[in-house]
mmCIF file of C-alpha atoms in Angstrom:
data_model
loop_
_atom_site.group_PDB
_atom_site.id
_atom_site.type_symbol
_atom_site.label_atom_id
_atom_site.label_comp_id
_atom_site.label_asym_id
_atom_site.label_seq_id
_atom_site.Cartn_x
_atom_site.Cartn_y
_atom_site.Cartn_z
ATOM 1 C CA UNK A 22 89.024 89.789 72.272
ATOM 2 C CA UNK A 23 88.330 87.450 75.397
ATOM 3 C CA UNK A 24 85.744 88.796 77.661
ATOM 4 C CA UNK A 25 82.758 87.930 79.745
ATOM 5 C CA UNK A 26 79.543 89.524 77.618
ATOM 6 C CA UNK A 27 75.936 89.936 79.271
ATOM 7 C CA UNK A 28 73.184 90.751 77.559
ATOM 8 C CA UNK A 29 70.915 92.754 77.573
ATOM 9 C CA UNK A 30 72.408 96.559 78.812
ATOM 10 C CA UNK A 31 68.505 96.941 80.273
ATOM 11 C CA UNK A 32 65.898 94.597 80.995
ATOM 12 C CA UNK A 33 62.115 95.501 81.304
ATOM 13 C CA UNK A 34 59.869 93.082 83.148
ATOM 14 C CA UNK A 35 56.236 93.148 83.669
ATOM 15 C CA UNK A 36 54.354 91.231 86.448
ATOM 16 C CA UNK A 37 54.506 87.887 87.069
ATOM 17 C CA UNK A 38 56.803 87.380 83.797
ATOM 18 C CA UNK A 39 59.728 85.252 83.574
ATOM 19 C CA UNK A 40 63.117 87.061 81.808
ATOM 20 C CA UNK A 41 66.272 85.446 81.343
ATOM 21 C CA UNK A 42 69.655 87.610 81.562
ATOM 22 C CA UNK A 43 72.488 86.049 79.300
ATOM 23 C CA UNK A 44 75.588 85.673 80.483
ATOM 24 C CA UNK A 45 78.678 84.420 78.069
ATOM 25 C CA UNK A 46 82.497 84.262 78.585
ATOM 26 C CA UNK A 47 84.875 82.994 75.940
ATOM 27 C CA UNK A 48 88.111 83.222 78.677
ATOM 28 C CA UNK A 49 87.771 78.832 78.757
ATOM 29 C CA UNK A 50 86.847 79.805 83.039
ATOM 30 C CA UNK A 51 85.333 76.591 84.695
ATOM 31 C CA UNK A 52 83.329 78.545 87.388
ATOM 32 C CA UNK A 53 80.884 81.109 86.974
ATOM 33 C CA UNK A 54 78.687 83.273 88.873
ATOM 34 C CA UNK A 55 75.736 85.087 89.437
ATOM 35 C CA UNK A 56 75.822 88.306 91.598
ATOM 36 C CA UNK A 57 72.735 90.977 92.894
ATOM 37 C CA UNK A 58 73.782 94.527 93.846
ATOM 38 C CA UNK A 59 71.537 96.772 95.150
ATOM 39 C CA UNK A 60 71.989 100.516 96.277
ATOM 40 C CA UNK A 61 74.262 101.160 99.178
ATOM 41 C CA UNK A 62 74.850 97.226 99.344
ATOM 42 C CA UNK A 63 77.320 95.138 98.577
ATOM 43 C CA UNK A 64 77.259 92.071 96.061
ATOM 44 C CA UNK A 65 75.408 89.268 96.995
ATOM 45 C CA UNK A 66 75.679 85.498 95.662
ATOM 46 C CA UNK A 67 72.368 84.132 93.639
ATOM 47 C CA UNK A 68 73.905 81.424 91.835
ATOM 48 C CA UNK A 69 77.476 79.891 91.081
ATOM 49 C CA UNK A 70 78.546 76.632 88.639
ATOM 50 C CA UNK A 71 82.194 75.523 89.455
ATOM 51 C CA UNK A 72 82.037 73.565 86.061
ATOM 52 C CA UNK A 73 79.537 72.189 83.113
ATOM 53 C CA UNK A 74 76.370 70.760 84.054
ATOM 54 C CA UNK A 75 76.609 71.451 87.570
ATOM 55 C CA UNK A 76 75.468 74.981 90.067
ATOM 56 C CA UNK A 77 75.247 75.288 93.494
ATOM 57 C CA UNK A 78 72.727 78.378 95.232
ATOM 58 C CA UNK A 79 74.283 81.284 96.813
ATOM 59 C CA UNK A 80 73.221 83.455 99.615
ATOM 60 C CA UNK A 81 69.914 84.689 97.637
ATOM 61 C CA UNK A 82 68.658 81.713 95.076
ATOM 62 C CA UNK A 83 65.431 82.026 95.952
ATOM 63 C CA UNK A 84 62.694 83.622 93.173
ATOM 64 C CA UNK A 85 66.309 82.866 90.355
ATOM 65 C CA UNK A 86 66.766 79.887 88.282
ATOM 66 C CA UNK A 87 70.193 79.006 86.571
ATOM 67 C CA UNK A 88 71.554 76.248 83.819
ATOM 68 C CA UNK A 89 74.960 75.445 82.554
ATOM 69 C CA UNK A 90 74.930 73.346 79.569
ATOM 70 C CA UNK A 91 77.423 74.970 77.859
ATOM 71 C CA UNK A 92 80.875 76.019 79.639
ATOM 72 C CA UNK A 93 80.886 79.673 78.327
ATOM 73 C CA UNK A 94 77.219 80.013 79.085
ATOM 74 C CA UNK A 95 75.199 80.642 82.091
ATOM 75 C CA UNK A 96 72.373 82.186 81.502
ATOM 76 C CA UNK A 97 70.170 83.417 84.868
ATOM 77 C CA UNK A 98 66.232 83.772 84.911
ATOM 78 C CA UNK A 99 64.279 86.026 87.232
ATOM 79 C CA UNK A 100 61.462 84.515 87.671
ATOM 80 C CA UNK A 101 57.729 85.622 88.887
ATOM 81 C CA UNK A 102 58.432 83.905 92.458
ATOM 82 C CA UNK A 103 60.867 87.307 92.897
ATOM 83 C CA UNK A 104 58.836 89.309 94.408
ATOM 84 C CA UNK A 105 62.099 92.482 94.870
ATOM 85 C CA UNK A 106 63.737 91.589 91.349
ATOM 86 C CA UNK A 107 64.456 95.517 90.828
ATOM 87 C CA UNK A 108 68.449 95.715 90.943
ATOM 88 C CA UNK A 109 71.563 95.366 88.597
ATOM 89 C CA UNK A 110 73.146 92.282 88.038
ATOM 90 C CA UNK A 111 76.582 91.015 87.337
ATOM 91 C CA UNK A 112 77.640 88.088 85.992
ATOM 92 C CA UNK A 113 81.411 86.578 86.375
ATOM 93 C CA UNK A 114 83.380 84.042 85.982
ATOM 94 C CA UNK A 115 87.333 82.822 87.061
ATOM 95 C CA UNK A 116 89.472 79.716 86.120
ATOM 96 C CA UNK A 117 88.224 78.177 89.273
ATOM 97 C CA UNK A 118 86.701 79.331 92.587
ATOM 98 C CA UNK A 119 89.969 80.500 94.132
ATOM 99 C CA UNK A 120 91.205 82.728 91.497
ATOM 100 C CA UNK A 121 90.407 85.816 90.007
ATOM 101 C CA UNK A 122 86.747 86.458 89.180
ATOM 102 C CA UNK A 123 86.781 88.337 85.692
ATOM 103 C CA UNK A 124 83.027 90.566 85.627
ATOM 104 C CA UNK A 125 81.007 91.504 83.146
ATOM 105 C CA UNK A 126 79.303 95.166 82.385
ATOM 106 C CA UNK A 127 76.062 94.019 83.975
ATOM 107 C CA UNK A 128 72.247 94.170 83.362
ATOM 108 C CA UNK A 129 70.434 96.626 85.032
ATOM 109 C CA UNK A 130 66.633 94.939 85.482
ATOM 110 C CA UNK A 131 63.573 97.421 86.118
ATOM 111 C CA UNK A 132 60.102 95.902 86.872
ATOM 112 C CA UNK A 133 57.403 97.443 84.952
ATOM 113 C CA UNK B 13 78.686 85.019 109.655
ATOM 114 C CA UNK B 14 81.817 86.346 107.831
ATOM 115 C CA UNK B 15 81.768 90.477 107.087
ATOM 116 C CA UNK B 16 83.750 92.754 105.465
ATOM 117 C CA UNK B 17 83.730 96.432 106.099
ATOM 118 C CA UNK B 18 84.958 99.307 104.696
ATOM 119 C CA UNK B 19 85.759 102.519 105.433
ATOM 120 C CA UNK B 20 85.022 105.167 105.012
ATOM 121 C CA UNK B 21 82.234 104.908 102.855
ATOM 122 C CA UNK B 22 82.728 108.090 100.787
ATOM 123 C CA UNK B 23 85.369 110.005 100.458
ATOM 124 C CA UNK B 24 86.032 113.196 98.537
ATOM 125 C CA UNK B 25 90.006 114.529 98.143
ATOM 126 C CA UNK B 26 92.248 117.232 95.862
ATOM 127 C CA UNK B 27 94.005 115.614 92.669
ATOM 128 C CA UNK B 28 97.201 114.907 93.796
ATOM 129 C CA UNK B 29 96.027 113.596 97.331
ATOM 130 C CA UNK B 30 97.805 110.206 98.676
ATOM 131 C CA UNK B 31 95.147 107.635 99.859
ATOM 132 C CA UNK B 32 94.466 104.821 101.629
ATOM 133 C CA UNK B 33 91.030 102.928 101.936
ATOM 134 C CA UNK B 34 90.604 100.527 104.960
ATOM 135 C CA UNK B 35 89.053 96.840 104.505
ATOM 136 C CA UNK B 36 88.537 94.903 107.500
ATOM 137 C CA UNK B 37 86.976 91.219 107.758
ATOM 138 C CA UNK B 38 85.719 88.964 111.012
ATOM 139 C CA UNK B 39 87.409 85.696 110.165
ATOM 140 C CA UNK B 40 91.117 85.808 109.415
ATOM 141 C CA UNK B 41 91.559 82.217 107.935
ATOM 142 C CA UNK B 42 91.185 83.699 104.561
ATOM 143 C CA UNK B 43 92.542 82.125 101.205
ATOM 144 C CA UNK B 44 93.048 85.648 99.152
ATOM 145 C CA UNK B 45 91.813 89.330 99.524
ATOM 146 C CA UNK B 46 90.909 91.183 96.256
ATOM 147 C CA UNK B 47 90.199 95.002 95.633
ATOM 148 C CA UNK B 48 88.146 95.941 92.850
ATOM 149 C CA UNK B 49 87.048 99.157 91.313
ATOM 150 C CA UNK B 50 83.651 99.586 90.030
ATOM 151 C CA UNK B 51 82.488 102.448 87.715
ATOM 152 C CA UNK B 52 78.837 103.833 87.696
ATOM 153 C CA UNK B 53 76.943 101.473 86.299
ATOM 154 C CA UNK B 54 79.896 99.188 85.308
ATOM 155 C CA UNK B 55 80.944 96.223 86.252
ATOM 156 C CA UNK B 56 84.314 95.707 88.361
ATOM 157 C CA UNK B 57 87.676 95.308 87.412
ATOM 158 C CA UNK B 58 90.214 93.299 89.861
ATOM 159 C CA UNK B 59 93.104 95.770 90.621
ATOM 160 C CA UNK B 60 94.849 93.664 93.260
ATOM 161 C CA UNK B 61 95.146 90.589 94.523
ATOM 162 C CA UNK B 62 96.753 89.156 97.419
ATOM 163 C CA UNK B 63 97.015 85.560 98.669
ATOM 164 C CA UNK B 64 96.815 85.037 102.227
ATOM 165 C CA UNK B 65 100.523 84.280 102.557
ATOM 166 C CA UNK B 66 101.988 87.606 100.602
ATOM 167 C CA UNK B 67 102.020 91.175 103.010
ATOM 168 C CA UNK B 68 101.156 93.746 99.890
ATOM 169 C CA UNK B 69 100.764 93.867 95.749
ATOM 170 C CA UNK B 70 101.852 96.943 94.026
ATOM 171 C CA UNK B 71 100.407 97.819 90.442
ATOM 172 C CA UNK B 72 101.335 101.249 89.038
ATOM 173 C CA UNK B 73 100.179 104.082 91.926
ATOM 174 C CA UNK B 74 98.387 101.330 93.637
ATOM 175 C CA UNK B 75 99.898 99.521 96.819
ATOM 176 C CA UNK B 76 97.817 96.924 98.677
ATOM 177 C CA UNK B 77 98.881 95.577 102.122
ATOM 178 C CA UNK B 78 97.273 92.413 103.937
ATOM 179 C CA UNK B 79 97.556 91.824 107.922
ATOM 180 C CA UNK B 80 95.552 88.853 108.338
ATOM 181 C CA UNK B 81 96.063 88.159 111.991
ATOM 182 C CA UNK B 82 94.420 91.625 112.743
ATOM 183 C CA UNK B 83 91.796 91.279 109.666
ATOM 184 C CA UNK B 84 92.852 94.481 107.965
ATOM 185 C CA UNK B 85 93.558 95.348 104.146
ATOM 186 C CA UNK B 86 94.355 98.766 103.045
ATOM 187 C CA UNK B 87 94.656 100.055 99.469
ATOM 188 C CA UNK B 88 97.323 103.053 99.162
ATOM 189 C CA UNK B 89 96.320 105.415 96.432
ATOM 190 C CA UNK B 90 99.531 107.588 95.460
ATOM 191 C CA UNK B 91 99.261 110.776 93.660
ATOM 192 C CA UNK B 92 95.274 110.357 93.192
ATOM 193 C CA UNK B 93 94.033 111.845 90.050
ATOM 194 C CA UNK B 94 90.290 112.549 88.951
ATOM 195 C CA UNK B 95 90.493 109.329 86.884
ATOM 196 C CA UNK B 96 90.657 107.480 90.167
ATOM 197 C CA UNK B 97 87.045 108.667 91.249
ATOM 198 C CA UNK B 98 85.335 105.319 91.492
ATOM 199 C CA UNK B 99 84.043 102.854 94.005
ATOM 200 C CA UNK B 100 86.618 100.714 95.462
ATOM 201 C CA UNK B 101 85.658 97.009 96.671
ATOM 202 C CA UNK B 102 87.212 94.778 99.114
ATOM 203 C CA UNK B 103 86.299 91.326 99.255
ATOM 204 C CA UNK B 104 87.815 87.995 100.640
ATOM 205 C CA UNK B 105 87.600 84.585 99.699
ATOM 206 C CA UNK B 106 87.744 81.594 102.084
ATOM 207 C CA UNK B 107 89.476 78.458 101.400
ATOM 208 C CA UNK B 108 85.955 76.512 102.651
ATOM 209 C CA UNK B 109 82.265 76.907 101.992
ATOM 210 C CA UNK B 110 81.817 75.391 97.999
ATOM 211 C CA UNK B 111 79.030 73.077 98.002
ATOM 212 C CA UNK B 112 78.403 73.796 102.084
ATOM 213 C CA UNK B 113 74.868 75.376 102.697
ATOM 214 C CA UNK B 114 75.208 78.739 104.116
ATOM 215 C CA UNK B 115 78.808 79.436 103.411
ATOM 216 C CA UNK B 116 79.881 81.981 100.904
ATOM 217 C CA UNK B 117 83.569 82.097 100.422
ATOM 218 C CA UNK B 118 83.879 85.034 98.205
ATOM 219 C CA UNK B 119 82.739 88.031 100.452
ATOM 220 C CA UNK B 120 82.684 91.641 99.255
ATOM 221 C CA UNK B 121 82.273 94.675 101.157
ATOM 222 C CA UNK B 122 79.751 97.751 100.972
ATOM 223 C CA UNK B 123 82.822 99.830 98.987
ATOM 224 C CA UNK B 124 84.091 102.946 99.167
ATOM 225 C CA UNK B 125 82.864 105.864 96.845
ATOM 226 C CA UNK B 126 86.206 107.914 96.042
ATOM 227 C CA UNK B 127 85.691 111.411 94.745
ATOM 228 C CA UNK B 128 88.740 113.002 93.485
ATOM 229 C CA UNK B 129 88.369 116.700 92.217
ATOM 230 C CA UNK B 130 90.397 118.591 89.799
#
């Protein structure tokens, strides 16, 4: 089945700890993205690649750290410098930045 | 800054209700609109889209129509059904902003929470 995958369902994260949200798609989609909802908000852009090896920040970057090395990987990590990192997260990803964006089921993250 | 708003932002009808949720955006020179639905907890699934050229997409009971000079979307829900309680999602995505600082081009609204009871 093609699909976008993230992993895990729930996240735990204690204070000042790093954790790193997985986010895989087997679809062959150049771009992908990184997106933040919280309650009663819409999404909001962390991070987005529009191909291998190369990401660009979004609205909200700051405290979130991305690679791409792989094309159906882009993996996100929440790190200690987010000081609000309570929220869910989606992950998705589209053939290229006009088309489509495909999402995944999210991660819901919950600080400790 | 470019915003999209919908409304309302809840909205609770009878099964077998017809629907329509509003979109609006501030900048018209759009690329595409898309509406999503999102299901607690879930991610979202693309229902529509429509490219900035087109007036409306139809899928099944759903009808989307696009008037870009006035910066309005609506999404016609016919013969609603419980199934259909969900958020719905608007967003928009401009044909500039990739690589520019402090442009987003894909731009989602706040949603609206549909309620539709048996």
């Amino acid at each position: 089945d093609g699909g976008i995958t993230q992993s895990p369902k729930y996240l735990f994260r204690k204070e000042g700890q790093n954790v790193t949200l997985s986010c895989e798609q087997n679809l062959n989609h150049d771009a992908m993205y990184w997106y933040r909802q919280d309650p009663g908000q819409g999404l909001r852009l962390i991070y987005y690649s529009q191909i291998v090896n190369d990401f660009q920040k979004g609205d909200i970057a700051e405290g979130y750290s991305v690679s791409r090395e792989k094309k159906e990987s882009f993996p996100l990590t929440v790190t200690s410098a987010q000081k609000n990192p309570t929220a869910f997260y989606l992950c998705a990803s589209s053939t290229n930045t006009w088309e489509t964006q495909y999402f995944g089921p999210g991660t819901r993250l919950l600080v400790l | 800054k470019q915003e999209v708003t919908q409304i309302p932002a809840a909205l609770s009808v009878p099964e077998g209700e017809n629907l329509v949720l509003n979109c609006s955006f501030t900048d018209s020179a759009i690329y595409n609109l898309q509406w999503f639905r999102q299901d607690p907890g879930k991610g979202l699934t693309s229902l529509l889209l429509i490219q900035s050229s087109q007036r409306e997409q139809t899928s099944g009971r759903l009808n989307a129509s696009l008037d870009k000079s006035s910066g309005r979307s609506t999404l016609y829900i016919a013969a609603s059904q419980p199934g259909d309680s969900a958020t719905y999602l608007c967003a928009v995505t401009y044909p500039y902003g990739w690589g520019n600082s402090g442009n987003t081009p894909l731009v989602f609204g706040k949603g609206t929470r549909l309620s539709v009871i048996a």
